[in-house]
Structure formats: structure tokens, C-alpha cells
Short mmCIF file of the N, C-alpha and C atoms (twelve columns), coordinates in Angstrom:
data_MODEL
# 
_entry.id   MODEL 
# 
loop_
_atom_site.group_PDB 
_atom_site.id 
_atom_site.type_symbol 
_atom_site.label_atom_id 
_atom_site.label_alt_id 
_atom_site.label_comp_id 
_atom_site.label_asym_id 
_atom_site.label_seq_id 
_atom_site.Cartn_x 
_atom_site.Cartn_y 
_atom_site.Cartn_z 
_atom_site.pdbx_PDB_model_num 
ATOM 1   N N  . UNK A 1  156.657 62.029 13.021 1 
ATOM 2   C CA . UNK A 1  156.585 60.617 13.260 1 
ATOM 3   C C  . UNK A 1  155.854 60.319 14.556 1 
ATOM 4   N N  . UNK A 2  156.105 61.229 15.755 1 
ATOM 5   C CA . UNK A 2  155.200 61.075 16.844 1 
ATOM 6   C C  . UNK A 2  154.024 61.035 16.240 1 
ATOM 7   N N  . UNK A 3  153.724 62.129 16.020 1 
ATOM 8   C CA . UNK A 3  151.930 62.336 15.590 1 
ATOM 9   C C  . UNK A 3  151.237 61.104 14.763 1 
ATOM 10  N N  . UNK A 4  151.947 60.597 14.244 1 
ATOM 11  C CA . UNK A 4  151.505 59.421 13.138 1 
ATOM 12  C C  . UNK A 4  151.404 58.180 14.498 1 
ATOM 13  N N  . UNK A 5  152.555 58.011 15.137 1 
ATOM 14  C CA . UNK A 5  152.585 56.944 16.579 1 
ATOM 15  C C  . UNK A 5  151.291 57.366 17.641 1 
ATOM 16  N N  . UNK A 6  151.087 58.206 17.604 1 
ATOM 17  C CA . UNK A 6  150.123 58.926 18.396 1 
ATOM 18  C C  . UNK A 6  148.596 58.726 18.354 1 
ATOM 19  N N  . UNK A 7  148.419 58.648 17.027 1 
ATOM 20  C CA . UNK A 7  147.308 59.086 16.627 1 
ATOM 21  C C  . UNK A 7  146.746 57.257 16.066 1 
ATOM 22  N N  . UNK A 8  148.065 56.763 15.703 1 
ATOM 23  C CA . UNK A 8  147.728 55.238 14.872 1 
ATOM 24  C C  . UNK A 8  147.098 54.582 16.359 1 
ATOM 25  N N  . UNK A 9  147.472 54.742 17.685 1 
ATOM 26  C CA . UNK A 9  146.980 54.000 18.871 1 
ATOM 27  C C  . UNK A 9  146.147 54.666 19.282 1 
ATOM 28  N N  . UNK A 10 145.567 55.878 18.912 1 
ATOM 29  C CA . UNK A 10 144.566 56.560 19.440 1 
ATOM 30  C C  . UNK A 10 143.241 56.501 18.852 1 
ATOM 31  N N  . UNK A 11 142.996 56.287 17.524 1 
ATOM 32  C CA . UNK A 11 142.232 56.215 17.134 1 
ATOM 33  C C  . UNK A 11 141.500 55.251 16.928 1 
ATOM 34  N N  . UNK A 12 139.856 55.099 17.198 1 
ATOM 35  C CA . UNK A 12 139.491 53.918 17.699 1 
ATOM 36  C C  . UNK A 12 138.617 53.226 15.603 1 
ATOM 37  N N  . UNK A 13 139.318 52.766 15.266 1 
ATOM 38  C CA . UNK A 13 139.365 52.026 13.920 1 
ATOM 39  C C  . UNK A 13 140.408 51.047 13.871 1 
ATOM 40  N N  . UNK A 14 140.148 50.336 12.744 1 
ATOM 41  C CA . UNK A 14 141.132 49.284 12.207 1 
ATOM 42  C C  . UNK A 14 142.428 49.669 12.492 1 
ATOM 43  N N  . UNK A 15 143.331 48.879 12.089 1 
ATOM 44  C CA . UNK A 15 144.882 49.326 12.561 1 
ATOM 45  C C  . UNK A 15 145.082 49.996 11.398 1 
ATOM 46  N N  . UNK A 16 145.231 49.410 10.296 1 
ATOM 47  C CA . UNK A 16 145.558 49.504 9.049  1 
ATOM 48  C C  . UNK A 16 144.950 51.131 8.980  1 
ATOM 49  N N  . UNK A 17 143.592 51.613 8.887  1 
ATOM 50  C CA . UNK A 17 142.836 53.117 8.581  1 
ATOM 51  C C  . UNK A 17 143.653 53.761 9.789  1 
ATOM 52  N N  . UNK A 18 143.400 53.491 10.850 1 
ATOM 53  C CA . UNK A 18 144.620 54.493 12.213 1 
ATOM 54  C C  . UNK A 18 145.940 54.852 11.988 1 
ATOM 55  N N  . UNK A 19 146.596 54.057 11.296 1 
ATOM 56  C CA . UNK A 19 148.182 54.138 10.395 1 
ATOM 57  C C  . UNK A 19 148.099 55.123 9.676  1 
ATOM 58  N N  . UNK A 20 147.051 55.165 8.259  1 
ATOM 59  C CA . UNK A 20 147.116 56.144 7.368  1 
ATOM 60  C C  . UNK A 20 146.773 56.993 7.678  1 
ATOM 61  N N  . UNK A 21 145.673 57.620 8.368  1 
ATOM 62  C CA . UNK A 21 144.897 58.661 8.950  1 
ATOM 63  C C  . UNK A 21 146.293 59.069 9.874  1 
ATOM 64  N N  . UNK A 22 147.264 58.344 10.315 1 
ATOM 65  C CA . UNK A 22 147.989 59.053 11.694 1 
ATOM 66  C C  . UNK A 22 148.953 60.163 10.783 1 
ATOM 67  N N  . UNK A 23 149.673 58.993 9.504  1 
ATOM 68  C CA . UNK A 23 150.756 59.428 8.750  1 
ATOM 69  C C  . UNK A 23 150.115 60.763 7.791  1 
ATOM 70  N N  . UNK A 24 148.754 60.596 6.764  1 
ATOM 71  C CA . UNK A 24 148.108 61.806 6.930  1 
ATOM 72  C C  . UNK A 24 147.888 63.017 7.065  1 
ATOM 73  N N  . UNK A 25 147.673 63.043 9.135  1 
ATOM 74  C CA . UNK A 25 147.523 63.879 9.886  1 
ATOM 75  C C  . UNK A 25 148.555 64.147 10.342 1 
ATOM 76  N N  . UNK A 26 149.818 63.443 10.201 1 
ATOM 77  C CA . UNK A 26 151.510 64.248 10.678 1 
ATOM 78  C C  . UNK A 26 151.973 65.049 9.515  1 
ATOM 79  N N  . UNK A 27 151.568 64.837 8.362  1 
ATOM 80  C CA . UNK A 27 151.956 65.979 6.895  1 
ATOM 81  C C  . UNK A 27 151.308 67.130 7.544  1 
ATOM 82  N N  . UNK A 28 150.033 67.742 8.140  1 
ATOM 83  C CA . UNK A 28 149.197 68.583 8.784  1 
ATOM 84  C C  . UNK A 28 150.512 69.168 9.808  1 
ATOM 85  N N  . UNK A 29 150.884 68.358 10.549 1 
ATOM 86  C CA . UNK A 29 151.247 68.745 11.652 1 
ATOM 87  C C  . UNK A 29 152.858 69.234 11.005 1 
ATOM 88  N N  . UNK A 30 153.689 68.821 10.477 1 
ATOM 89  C CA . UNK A 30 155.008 68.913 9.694  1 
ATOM 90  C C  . UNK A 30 154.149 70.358 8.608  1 
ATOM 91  N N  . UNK A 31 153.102 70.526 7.995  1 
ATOM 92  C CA . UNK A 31 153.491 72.069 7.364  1 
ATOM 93  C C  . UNK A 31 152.908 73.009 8.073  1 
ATOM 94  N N  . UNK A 32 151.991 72.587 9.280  1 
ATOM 95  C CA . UNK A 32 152.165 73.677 10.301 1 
ATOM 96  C C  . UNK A 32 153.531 74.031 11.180 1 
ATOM 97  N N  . UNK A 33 154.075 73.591 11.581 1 
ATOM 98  C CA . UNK A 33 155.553 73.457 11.921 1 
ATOM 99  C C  . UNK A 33 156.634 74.226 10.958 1 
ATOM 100 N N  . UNK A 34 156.231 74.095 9.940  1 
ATOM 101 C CA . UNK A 34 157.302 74.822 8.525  1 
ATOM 102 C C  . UNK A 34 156.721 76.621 8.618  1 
ATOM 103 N N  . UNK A 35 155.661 76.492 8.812  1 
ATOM 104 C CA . UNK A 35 154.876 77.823 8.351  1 
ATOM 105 C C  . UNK A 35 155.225 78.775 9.866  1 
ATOM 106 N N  . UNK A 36 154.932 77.710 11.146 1 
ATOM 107 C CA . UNK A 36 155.549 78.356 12.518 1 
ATOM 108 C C  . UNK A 36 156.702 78.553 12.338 1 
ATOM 109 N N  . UNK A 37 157.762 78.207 11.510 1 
ATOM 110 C CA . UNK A 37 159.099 78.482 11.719 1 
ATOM 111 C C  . UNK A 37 159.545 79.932 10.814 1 
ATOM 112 N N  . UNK A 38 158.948 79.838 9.785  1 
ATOM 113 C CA . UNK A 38 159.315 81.136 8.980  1 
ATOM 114 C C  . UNK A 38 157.882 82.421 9.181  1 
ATOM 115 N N  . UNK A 39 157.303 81.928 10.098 1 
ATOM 116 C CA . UNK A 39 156.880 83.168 10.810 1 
ATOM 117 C C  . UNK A 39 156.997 83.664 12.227 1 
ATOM 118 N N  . UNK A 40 157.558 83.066 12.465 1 
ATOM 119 C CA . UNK A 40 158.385 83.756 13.883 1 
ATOM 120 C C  . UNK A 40 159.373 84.671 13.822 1 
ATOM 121 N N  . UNK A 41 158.836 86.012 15.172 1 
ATOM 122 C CA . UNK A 41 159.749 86.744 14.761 1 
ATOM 123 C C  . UNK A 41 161.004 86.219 15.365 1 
ATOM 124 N N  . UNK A 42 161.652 85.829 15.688 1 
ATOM 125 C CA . UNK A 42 162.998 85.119 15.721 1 
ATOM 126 C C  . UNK A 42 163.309 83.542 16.176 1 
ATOM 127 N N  . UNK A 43 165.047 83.779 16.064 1 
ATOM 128 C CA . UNK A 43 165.164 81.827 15.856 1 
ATOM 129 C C  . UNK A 43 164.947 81.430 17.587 1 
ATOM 130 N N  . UNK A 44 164.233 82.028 18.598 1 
ATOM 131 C CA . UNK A 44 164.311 81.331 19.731 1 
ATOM 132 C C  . UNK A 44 162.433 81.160 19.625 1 
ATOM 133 N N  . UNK A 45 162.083 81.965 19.374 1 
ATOM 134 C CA . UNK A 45 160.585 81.848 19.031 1 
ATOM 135 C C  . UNK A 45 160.470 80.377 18.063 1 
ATOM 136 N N  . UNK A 46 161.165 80.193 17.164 1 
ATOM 137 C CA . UNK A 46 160.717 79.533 15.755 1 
ATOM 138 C C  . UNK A 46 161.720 78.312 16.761 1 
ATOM 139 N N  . UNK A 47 162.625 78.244 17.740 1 
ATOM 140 C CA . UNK A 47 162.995 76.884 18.131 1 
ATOM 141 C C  . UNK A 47 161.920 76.212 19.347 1 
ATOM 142 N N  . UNK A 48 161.470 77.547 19.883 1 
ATOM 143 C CA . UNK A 48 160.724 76.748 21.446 1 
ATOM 144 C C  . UNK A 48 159.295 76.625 20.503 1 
ATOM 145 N N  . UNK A 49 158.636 77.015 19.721 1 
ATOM 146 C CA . UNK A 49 157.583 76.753 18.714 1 
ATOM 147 C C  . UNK A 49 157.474 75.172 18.269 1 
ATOM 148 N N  . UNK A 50 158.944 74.723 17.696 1 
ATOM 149 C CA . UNK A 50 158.810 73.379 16.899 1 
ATOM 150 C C  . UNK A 50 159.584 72.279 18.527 1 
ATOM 151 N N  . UNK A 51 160.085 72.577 19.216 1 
ATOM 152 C CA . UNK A 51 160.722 71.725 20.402 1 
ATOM 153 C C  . UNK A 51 159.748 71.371 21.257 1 
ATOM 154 N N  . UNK A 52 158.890 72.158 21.894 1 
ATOM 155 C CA . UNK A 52 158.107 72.238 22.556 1 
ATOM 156 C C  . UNK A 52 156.969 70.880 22.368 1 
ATOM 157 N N  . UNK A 53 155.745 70.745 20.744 1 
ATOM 158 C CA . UNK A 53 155.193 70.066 20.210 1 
ATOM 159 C C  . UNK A 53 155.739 68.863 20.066 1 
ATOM 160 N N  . UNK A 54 157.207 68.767 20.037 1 
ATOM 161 C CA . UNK A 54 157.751 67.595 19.380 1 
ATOM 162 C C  . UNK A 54 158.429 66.948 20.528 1 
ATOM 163 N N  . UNK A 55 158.571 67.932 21.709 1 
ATOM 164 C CA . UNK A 55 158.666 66.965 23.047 1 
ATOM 165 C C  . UNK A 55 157.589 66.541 23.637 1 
ATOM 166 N N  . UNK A 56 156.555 66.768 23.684 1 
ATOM 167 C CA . UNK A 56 155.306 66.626 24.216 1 
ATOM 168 C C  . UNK A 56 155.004 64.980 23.222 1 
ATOM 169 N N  . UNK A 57 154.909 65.457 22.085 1 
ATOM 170 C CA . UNK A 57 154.542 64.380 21.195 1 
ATOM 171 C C  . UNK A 57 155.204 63.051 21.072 1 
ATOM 172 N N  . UNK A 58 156.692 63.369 20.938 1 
ATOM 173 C CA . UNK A 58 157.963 62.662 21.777 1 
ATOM 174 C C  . UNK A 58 157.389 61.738 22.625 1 
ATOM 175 N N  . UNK A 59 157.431 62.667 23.546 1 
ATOM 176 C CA . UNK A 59 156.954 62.105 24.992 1 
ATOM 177 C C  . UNK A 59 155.481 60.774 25.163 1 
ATOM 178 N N  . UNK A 60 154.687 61.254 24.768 1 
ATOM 179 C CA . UNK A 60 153.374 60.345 24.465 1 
ATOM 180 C C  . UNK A 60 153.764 59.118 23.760 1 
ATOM 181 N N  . UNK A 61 154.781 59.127 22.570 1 
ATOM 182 C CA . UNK A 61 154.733 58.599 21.571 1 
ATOM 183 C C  . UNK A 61 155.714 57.318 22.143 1 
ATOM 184 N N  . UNK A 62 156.557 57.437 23.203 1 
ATOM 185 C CA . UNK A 62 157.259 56.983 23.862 1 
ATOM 186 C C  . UNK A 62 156.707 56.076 25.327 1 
ATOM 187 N N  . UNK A 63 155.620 57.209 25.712 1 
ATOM 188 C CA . UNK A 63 154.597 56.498 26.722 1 
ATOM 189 C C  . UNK A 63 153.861 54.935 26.595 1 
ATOM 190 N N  . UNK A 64 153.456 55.478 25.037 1 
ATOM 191 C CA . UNK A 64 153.014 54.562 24.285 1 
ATOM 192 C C  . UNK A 64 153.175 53.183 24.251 1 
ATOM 193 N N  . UNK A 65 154.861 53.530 23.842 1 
ATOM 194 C CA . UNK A 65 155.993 52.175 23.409 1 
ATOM 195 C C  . UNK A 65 156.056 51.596 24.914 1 
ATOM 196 N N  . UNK A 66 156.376 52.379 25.579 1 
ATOM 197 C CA . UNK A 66 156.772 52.036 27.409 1 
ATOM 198 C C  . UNK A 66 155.680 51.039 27.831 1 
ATOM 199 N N  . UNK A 67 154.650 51.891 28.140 1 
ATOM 200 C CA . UNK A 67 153.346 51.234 28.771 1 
ATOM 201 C C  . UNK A 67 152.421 50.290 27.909 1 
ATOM 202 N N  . UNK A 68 152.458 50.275 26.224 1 
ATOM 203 C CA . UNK A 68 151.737 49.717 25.418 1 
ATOM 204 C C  . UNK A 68 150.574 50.166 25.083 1 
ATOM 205 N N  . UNK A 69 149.623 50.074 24.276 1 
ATOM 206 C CA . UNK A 69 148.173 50.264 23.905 1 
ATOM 207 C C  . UNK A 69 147.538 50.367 25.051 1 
ATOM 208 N N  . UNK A 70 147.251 51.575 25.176 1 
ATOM 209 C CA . UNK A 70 146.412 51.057 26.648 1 
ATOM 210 C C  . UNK A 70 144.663 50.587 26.085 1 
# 
């Protein structure tokens, strides 16, 4: 859901094409995430793998909301 928030204010197009293209490009990001998890060799690898991306992304996605469109 970050990545879709992320990407819908980042991208310089219509609102409406930045939405779909965001939601899209977060299916990308959600089965890379699936594929990092069952190939890690263990569950601290396969947790700081998917936590890590999703605080960062989190984070922006939140910047976002805070500060607005810049």
C-alpha cells in the first residue's frame, strides 16, 4: 500500500494513470517480497528483508501525508 501511496504522488501524470500505475507497481513489489521470504535462509533474514522495505516505504508514504504533495 506504501508503494502504490508512493509512487501515485511521485509520478509526474494524471492522478487517475499515477493511482493505477502505483497499485500495479505494488503487486511487483508484494511478489517480490513473497519470493524474498521463502528464499531466505532463515526467519530473521526473511523478517529484516520484508521490515526493512516496508519501513522505509512506511516512512515516505507517511512523509507524504505529513508534509503533502510536494
Amino acid at each position: 500500500m506504501a508503494t502504490a501511496i508512493c509512487l501515485s504522488y511521485g509520478l509526474p501524470m494524471r492522478r487517475a494513470d499515477a493511482v493505477l500505475t502505483g497499485v500495479l507497481a505494488s503487486f511487483v513489489v508484494y511478489i517480490a517480497a513473497v519470493l524474498w521470504a521463502f528464499a531466505a535462509r532463515n526467519t530473521a533474514h526473511a523478517w529484516l528483508g520484508i521490515a526493512v522495505p516496508a519501513v522505509v516505504a512506511g516512512g515516505m508514504a507517511w512523509a507524504i501525508g505529513w508534509f503533502g504533495a510536494l
